[in-house]
Short mmCIF file of C-alpha atoms in Angstrom, two decimals:
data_model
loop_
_atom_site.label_atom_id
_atom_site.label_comp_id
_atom_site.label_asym_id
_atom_site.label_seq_id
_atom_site.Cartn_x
_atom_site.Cartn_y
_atom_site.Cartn_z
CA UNK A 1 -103.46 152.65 -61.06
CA UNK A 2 -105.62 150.00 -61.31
CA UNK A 3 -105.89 147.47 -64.63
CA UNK A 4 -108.63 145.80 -66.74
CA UNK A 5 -107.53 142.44 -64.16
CA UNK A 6 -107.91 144.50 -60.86
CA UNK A 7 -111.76 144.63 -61.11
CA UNK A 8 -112.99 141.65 -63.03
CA UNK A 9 -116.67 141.35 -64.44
CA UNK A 10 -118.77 138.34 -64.74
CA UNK A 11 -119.22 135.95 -67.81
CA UNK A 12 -122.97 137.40 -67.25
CA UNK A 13 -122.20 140.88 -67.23
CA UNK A 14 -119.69 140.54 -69.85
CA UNK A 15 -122.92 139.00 -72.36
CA UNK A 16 -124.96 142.19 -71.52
CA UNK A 17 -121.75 144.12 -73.10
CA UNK A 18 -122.18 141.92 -76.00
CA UNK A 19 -125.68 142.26 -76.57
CA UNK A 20 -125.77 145.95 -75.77
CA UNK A 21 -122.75 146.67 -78.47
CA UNK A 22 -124.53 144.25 -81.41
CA UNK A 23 -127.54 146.67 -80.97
CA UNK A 24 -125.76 149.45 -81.05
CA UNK A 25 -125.83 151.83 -84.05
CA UNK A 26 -128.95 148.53 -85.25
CA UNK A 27 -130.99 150.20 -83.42
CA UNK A 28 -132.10 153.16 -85.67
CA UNK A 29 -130.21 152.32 -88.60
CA UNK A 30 -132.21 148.85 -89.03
CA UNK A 31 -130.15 145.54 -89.76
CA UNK A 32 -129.46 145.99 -93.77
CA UNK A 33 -133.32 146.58 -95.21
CA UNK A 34 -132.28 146.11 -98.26
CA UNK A 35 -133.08 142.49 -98.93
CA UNK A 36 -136.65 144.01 -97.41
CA UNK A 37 -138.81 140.60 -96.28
CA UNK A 38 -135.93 139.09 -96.64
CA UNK A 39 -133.72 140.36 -93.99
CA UNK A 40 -134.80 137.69 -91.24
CA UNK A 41 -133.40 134.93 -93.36
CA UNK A 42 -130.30 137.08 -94.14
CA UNK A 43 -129.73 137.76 -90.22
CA UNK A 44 -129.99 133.88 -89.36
CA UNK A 45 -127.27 132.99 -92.33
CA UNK A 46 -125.36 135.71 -90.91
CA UNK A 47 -125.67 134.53 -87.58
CA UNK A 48 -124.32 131.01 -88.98
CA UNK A 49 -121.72 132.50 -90.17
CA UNK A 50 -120.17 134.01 -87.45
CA UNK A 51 -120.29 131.34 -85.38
CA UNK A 52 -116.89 129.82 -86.90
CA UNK A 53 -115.25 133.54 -86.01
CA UNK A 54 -116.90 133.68 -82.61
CA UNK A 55 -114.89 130.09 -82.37
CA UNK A 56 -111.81 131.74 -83.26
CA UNK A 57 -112.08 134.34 -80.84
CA UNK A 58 -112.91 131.86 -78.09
CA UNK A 59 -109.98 129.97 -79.03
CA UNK A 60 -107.56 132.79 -78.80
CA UNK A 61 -108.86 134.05 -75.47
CA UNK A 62 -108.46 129.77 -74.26
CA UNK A 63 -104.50 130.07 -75.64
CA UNK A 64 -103.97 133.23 -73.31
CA UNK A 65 -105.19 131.35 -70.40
CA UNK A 66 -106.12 134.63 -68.68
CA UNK A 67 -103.70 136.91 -69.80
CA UNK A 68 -103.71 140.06 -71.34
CA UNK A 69 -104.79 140.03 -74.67
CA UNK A 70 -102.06 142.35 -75.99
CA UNK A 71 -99.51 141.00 -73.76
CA UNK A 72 -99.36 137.97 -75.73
CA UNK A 73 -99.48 138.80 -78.97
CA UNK A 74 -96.14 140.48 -78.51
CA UNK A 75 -95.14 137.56 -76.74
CA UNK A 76 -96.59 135.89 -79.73
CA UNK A 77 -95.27 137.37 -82.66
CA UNK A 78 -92.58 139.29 -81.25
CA UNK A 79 -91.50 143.33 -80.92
CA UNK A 80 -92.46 144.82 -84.43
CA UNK A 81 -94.29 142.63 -85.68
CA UNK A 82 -96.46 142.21 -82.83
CA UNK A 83 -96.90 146.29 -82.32
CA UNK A 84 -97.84 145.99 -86.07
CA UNK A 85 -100.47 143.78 -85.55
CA UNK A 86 -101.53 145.58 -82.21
CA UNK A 87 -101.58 149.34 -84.38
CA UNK A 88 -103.78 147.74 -86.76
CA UNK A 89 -106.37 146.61 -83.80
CA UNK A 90 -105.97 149.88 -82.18
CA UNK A 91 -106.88 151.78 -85.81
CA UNK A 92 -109.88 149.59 -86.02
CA UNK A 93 -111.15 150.24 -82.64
CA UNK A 94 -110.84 154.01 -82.79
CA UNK A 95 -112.33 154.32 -86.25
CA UNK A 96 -115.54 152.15 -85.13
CA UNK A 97 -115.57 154.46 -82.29
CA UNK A 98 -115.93 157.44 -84.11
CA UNK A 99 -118.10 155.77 -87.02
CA UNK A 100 -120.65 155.33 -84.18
CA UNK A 101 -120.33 159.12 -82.84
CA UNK A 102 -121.27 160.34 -86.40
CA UNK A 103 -124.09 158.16 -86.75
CA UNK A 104 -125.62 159.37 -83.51
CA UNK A 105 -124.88 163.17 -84.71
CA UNK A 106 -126.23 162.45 -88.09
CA UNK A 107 -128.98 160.94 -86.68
CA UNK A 108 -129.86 163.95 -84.29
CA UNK A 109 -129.68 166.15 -87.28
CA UNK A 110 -132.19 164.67 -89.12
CA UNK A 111 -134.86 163.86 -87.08
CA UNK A 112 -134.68 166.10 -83.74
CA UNK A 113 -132.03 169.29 -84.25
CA UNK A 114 -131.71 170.07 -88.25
CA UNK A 115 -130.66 173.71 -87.29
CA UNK A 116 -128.03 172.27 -84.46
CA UNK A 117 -123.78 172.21 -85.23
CA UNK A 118 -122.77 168.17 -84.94
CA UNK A 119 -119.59 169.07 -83.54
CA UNK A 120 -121.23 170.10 -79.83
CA UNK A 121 -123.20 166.74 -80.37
CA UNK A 122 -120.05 164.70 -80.68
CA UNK A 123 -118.45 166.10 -78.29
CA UNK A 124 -120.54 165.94 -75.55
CA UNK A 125 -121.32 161.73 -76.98
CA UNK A 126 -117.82 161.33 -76.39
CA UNK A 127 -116.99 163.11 -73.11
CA UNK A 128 -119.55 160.62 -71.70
CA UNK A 129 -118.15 158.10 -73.24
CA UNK A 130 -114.67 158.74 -72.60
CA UNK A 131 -115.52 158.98 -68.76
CA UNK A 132 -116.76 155.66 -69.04
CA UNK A 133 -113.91 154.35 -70.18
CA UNK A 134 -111.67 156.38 -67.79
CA UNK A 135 -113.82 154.65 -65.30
CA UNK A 136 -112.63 151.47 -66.83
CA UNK A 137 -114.51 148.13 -67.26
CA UNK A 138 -116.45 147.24 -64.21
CA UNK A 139 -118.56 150.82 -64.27
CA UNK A 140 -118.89 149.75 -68.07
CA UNK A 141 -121.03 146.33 -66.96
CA UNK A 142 -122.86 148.09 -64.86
CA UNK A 143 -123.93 150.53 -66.87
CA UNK A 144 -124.71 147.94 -69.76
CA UNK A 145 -127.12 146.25 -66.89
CA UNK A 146 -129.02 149.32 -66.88
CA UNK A 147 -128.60 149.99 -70.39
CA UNK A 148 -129.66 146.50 -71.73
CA UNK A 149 -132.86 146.59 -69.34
CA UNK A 150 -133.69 149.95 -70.74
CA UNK A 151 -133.48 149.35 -74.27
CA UNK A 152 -135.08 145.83 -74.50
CA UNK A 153 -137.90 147.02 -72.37
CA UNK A 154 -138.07 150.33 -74.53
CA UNK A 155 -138.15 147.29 -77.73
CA UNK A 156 -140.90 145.71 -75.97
CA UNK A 157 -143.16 148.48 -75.91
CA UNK A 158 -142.50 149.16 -79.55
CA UNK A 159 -143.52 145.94 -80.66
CA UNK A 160 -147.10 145.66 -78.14
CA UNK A 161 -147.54 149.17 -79.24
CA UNK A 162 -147.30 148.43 -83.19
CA UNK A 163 -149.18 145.31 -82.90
CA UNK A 164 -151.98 146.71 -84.22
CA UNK A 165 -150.36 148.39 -87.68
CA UNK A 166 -148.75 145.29 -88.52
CA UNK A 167 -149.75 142.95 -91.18
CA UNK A 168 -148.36 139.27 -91.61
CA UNK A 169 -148.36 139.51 -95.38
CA UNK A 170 -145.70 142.22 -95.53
CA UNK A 171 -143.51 138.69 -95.22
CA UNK A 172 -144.57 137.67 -98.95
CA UNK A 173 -143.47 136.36 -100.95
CA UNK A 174 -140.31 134.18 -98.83
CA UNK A 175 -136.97 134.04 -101.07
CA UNK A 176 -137.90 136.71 -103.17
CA UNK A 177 -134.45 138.01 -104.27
CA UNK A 178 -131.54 135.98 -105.74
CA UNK A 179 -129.06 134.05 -103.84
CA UNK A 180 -126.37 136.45 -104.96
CA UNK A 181 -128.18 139.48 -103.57
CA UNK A 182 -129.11 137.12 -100.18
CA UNK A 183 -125.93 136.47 -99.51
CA UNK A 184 -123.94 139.34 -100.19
CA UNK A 185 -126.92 141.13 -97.59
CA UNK A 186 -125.71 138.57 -95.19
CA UNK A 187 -122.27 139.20 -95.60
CA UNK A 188 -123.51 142.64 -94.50
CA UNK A 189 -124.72 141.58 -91.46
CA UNK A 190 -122.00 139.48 -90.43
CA UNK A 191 -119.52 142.53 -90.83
CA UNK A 192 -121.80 145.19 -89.21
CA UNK A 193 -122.71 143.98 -86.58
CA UNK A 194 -121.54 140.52 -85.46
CA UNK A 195 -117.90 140.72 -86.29
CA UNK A 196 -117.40 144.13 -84.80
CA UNK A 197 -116.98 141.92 -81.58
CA UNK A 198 -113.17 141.70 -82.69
CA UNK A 199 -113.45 144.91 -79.86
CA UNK A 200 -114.24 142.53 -77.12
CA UNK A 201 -110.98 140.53 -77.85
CA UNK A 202 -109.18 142.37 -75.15
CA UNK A 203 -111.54 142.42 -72.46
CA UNK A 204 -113.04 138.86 -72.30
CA UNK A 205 -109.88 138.21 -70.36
CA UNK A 206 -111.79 140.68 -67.81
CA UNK A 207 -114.11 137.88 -66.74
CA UNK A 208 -112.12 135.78 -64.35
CA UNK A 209 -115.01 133.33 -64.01
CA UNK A 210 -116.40 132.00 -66.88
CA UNK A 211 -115.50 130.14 -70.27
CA UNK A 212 -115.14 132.47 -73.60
CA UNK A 213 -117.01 129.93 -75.68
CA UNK A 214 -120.73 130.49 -73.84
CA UNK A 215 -119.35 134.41 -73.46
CA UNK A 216 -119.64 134.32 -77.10
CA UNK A 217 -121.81 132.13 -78.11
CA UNK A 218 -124.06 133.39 -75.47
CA UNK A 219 -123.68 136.95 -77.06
CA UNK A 220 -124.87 135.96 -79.98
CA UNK A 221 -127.86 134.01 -79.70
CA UNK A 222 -129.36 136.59 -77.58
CA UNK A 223 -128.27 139.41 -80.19
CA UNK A 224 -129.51 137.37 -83.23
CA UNK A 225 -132.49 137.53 -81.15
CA UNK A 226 -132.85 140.88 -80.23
CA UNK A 227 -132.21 141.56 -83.93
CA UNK A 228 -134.49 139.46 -85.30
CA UNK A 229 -137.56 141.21 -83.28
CA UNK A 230 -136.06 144.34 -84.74
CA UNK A 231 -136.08 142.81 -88.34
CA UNK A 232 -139.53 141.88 -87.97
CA UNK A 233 -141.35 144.38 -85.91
CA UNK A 234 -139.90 146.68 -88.79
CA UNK A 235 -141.18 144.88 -91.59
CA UNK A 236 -144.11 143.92 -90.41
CA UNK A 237 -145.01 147.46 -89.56
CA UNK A 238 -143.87 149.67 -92.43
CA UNK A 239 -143.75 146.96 -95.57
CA UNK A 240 -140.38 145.84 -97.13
CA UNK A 241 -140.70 148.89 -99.36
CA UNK A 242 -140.76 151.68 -96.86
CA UNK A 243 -138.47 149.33 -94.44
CA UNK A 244 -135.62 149.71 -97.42
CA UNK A 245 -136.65 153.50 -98.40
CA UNK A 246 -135.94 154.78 -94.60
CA UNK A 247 -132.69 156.08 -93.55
CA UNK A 248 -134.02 155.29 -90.25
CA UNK A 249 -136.71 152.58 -90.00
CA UNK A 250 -137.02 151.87 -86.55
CA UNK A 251 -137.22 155.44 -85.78
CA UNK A 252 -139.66 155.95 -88.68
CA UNK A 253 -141.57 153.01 -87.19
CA UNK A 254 -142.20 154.02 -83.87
CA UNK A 255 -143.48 156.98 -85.30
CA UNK A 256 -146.80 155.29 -85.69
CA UNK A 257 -147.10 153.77 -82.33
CA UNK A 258 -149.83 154.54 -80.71
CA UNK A 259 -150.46 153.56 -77.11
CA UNK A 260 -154.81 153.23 -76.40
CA UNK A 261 -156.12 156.74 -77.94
CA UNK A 262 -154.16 158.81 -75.83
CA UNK A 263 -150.57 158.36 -76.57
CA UNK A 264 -148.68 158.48 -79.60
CA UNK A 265 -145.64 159.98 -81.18
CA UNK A 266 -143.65 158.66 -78.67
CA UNK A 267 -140.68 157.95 -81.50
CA UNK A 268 -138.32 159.67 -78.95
CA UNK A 269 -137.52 155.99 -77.35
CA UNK A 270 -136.31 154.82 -80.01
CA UNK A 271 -133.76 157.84 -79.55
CA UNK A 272 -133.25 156.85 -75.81
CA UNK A 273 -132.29 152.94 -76.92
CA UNK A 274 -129.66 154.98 -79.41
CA UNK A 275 -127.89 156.99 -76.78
CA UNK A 276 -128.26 154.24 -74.34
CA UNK A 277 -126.46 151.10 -76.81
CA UNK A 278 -124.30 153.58 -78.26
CA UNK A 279 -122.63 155.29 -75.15
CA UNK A 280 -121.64 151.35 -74.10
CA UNK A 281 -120.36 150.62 -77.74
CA UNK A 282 -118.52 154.03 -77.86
CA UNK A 283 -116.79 153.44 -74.77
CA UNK A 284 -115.92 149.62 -75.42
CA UNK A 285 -114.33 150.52 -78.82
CA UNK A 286 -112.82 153.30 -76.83
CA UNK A 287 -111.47 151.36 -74.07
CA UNK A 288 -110.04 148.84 -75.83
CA UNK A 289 -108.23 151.17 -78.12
CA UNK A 290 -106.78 152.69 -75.09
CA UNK A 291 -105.75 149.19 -73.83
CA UNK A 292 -104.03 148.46 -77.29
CA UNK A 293 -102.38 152.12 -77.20
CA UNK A 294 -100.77 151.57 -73.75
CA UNK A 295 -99.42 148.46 -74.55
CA UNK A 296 -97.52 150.30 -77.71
CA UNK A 297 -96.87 153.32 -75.65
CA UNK A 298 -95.23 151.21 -73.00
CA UNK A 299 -97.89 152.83 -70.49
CA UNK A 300 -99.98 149.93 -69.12
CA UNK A 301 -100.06 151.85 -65.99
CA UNK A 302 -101.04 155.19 -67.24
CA UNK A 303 -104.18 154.87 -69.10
CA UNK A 304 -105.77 158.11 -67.71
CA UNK A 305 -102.98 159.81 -69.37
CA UNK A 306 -104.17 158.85 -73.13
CA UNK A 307 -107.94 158.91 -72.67
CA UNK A 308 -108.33 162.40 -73.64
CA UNK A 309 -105.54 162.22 -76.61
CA UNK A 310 -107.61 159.72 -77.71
CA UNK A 311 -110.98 161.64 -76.92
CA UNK A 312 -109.55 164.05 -79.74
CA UNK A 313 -108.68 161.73 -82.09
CA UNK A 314 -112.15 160.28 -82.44
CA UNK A 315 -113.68 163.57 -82.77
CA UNK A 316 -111.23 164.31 -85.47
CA UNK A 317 -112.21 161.37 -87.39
CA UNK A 318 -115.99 161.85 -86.27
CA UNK A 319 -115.75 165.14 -88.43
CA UNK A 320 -113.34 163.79 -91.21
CA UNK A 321 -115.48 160.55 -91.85
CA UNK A 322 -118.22 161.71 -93.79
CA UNK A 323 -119.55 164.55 -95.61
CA UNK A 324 -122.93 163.89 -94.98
CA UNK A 325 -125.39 161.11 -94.52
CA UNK A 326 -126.10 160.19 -97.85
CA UNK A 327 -122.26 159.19 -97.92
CA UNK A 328 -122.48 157.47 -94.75
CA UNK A 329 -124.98 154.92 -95.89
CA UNK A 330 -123.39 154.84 -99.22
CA UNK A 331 -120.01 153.56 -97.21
CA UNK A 332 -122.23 150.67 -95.84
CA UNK A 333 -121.51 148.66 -99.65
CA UNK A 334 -117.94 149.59 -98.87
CA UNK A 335 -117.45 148.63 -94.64
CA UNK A 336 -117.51 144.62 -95.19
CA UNK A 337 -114.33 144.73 -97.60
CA UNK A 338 -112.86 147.72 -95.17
CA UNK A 339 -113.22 145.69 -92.11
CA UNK A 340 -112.79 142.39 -92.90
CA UNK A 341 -108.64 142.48 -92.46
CA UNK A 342 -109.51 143.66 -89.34
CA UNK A 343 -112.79 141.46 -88.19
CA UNK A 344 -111.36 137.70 -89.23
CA UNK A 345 -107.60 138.18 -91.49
CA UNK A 346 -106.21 139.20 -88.14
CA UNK A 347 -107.48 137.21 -85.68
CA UNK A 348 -106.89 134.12 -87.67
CA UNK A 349 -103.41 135.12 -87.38
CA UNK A 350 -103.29 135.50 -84.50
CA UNK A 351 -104.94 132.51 -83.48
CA UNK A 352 -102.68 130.31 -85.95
CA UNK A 353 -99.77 131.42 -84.42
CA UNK A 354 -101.20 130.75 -80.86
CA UNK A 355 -101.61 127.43 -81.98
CA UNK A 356 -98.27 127.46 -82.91
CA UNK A 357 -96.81 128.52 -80.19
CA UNK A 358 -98.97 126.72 -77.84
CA UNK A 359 -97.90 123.17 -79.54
CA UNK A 360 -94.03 124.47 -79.68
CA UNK A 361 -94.01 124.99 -75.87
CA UNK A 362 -96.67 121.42 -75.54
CA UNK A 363 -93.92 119.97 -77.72
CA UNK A 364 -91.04 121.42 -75.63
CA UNK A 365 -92.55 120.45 -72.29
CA UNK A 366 -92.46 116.77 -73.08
CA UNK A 367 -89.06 116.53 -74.34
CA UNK A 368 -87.89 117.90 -71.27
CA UNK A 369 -89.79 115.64 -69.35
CA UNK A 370 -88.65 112.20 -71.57
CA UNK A 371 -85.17 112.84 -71.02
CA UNK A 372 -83.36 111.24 -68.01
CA UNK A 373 -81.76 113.41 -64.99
#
């Protein structure tokens, strides 16, 4: 059986992953509307600050030299604690795998098939999914090539095609809300989306040829921009108002696009760049839960063996999560404090005691070589 090292991606292929999993569930659900004209300025201070936890990422993927990710934190920290810190990874990945599931089939409720079960929906999100990630990492990149193309040509004709409906002074005024309110927005942000890259923590390692500083770094300039577009097209289009009213704004957007005098209504590519970004982030979260699972299972080997356990524990939380989709968005106030143990407490653990290591075995390496034979 093959592993994530047998069929390594480039650092190129690896930023499409990246980009395509930051716009993600952003697609339809908009990039936190609430601050309304204001969101642009929120996304760039939220861009600023993840760029210290994008460093700490990079640095933890420079300490494993190559290695597998989950390798060395139990060569880090040890047996239990290490499958401790591993479990907790593993939890996060899987529940951000089936958070995204249930906004898809919440999303397909409301706006295409009211009358439609979500169960069938999930399940069929997820078996494509999961065969992506039985398919393991390379099929992945190559899918997000096709994906990313897809979805930021689909954005493209979005924005030409709601030139015309948009008006510049939906911007005004600048600054309008409080500091407070701007940066607890951008503390939104940086939660959902940016720091849900935690998930590509195992599988930079993946891309044999190419430095995980400019992976990351890369990833996000060229999702901050992606998202910015988004931010704007939205605003600019529907008003702050309406922008922060919408469950869905981009969908609700498109719905107004009108292509010459003959086409219009075409909101359903707005539904195509959901599936599309979604699928990949599904079936990164989900393969790099299953990575984290074999490791604790002792089953590196065998990771076709725990895709579909896995399969069924998604769906189970899929259906467990919410009630309905007034308490999904409601959960959005909640998700920064939820996932921030998960996002930056432990990584920077496990990056200080990298560090630690790292300068124990420097430390140890030069002693040895100061004393005489």
């Amino acid at each position: 059986m093959k592993t994530i090292h047998d069929n390594p991606v480039s650092s190129r292929e690896m930023v499409r992953m990246i980009i395509l999993f930051v716009f993600g569930s952003s697609v339809v659900m908009g990039v936190n509307p609430r601050t309304m004209q204001d969101a642009w300025i929120c996304l760039l201070i939220a861009a600023a600050i993840s760029v210290p936890v994008f460093f700490i990422y990079a640095r933890i993927m420079h300490l494993m030299d190559g290695k597998d990710f989950f390798t060395c934190v139990l060569d880090w920290f040890g047996g239990i604690p290490g499958r401790i810190v591993i479990a907790l990874l593993v939890w996060y990945y899987l529940y951000l795998a089936a958070v995204v599931v249930r906004n898809f089939s919440e999303f397909m409720e409301i706006v295409a098939m009211p009358e439609t079960p979500q169960v069938p929906m999930m399940i069929s999100f997820l078996l494509v999914s999961a065969y992506l990630c039985k398919s393991r990492i390379q099929v992945i990149s190559q899918w997000s090539i096709v994906g990313l193309c897809i979805t930021v040509g689909i954005m493209i004709i979005t924005v030409l095609s709601t030139v015309a409906s948009m008006r510049p002074q939906n911007l005004l005024p600048i600054l309008e809300h409080s500091p407070p309110v701007m940066m607890k927005s951008s503390f939104e942000i940086f939660a959902f989306p940016f720091a849900e890259c935690v998930v590509f923590l195992p599988l930079i390692s993946a891309a044999k040829h190419g430095s995980p500083y400019k992976i990351f770094f890369k990833g996000l300039f060229y999702s901050t921009l992606v998202l910015m577009v988004i931010i704007l097209r939205n605003v600019l289009t529907l008003g702050p108002q309406l922008m922060e009213a919408e469950y869905f704004p981009s969908y609700s957007c498109a719905r107004i696009m009108e292509i010459g005098s003959f086409l219009s209504r075409i909101e359903g590519t707005i539904s195509i760049n959901f599936i599309v970004s979604g699928l990949t982030k599904t079936s990164l979260c989900l393969y790099s839960g299953a990575l984290g699972l074999a490791k604790l299972l002792n089953v590196p080997n065998k990771l076709d063996l725990i895709i579909m356990p896995i399969f069924l524990f998604v769906l189970m939380l899929c259906a467990l999560s919410y009630t309905d989709a007034v308490q999904m968005f409601n959960f959005l106030d909640f998700y920064p404090f939820y996932a921030l143990p998960f996002q930056v407490i432990v990584p920077v653990v496990i990056w200080l005691v990298g560090e630690w290591k790292a300068h124990s075995k420097k430390t140890s390496s030069v002693q040895t070589a100061s004393q005489p034979s």
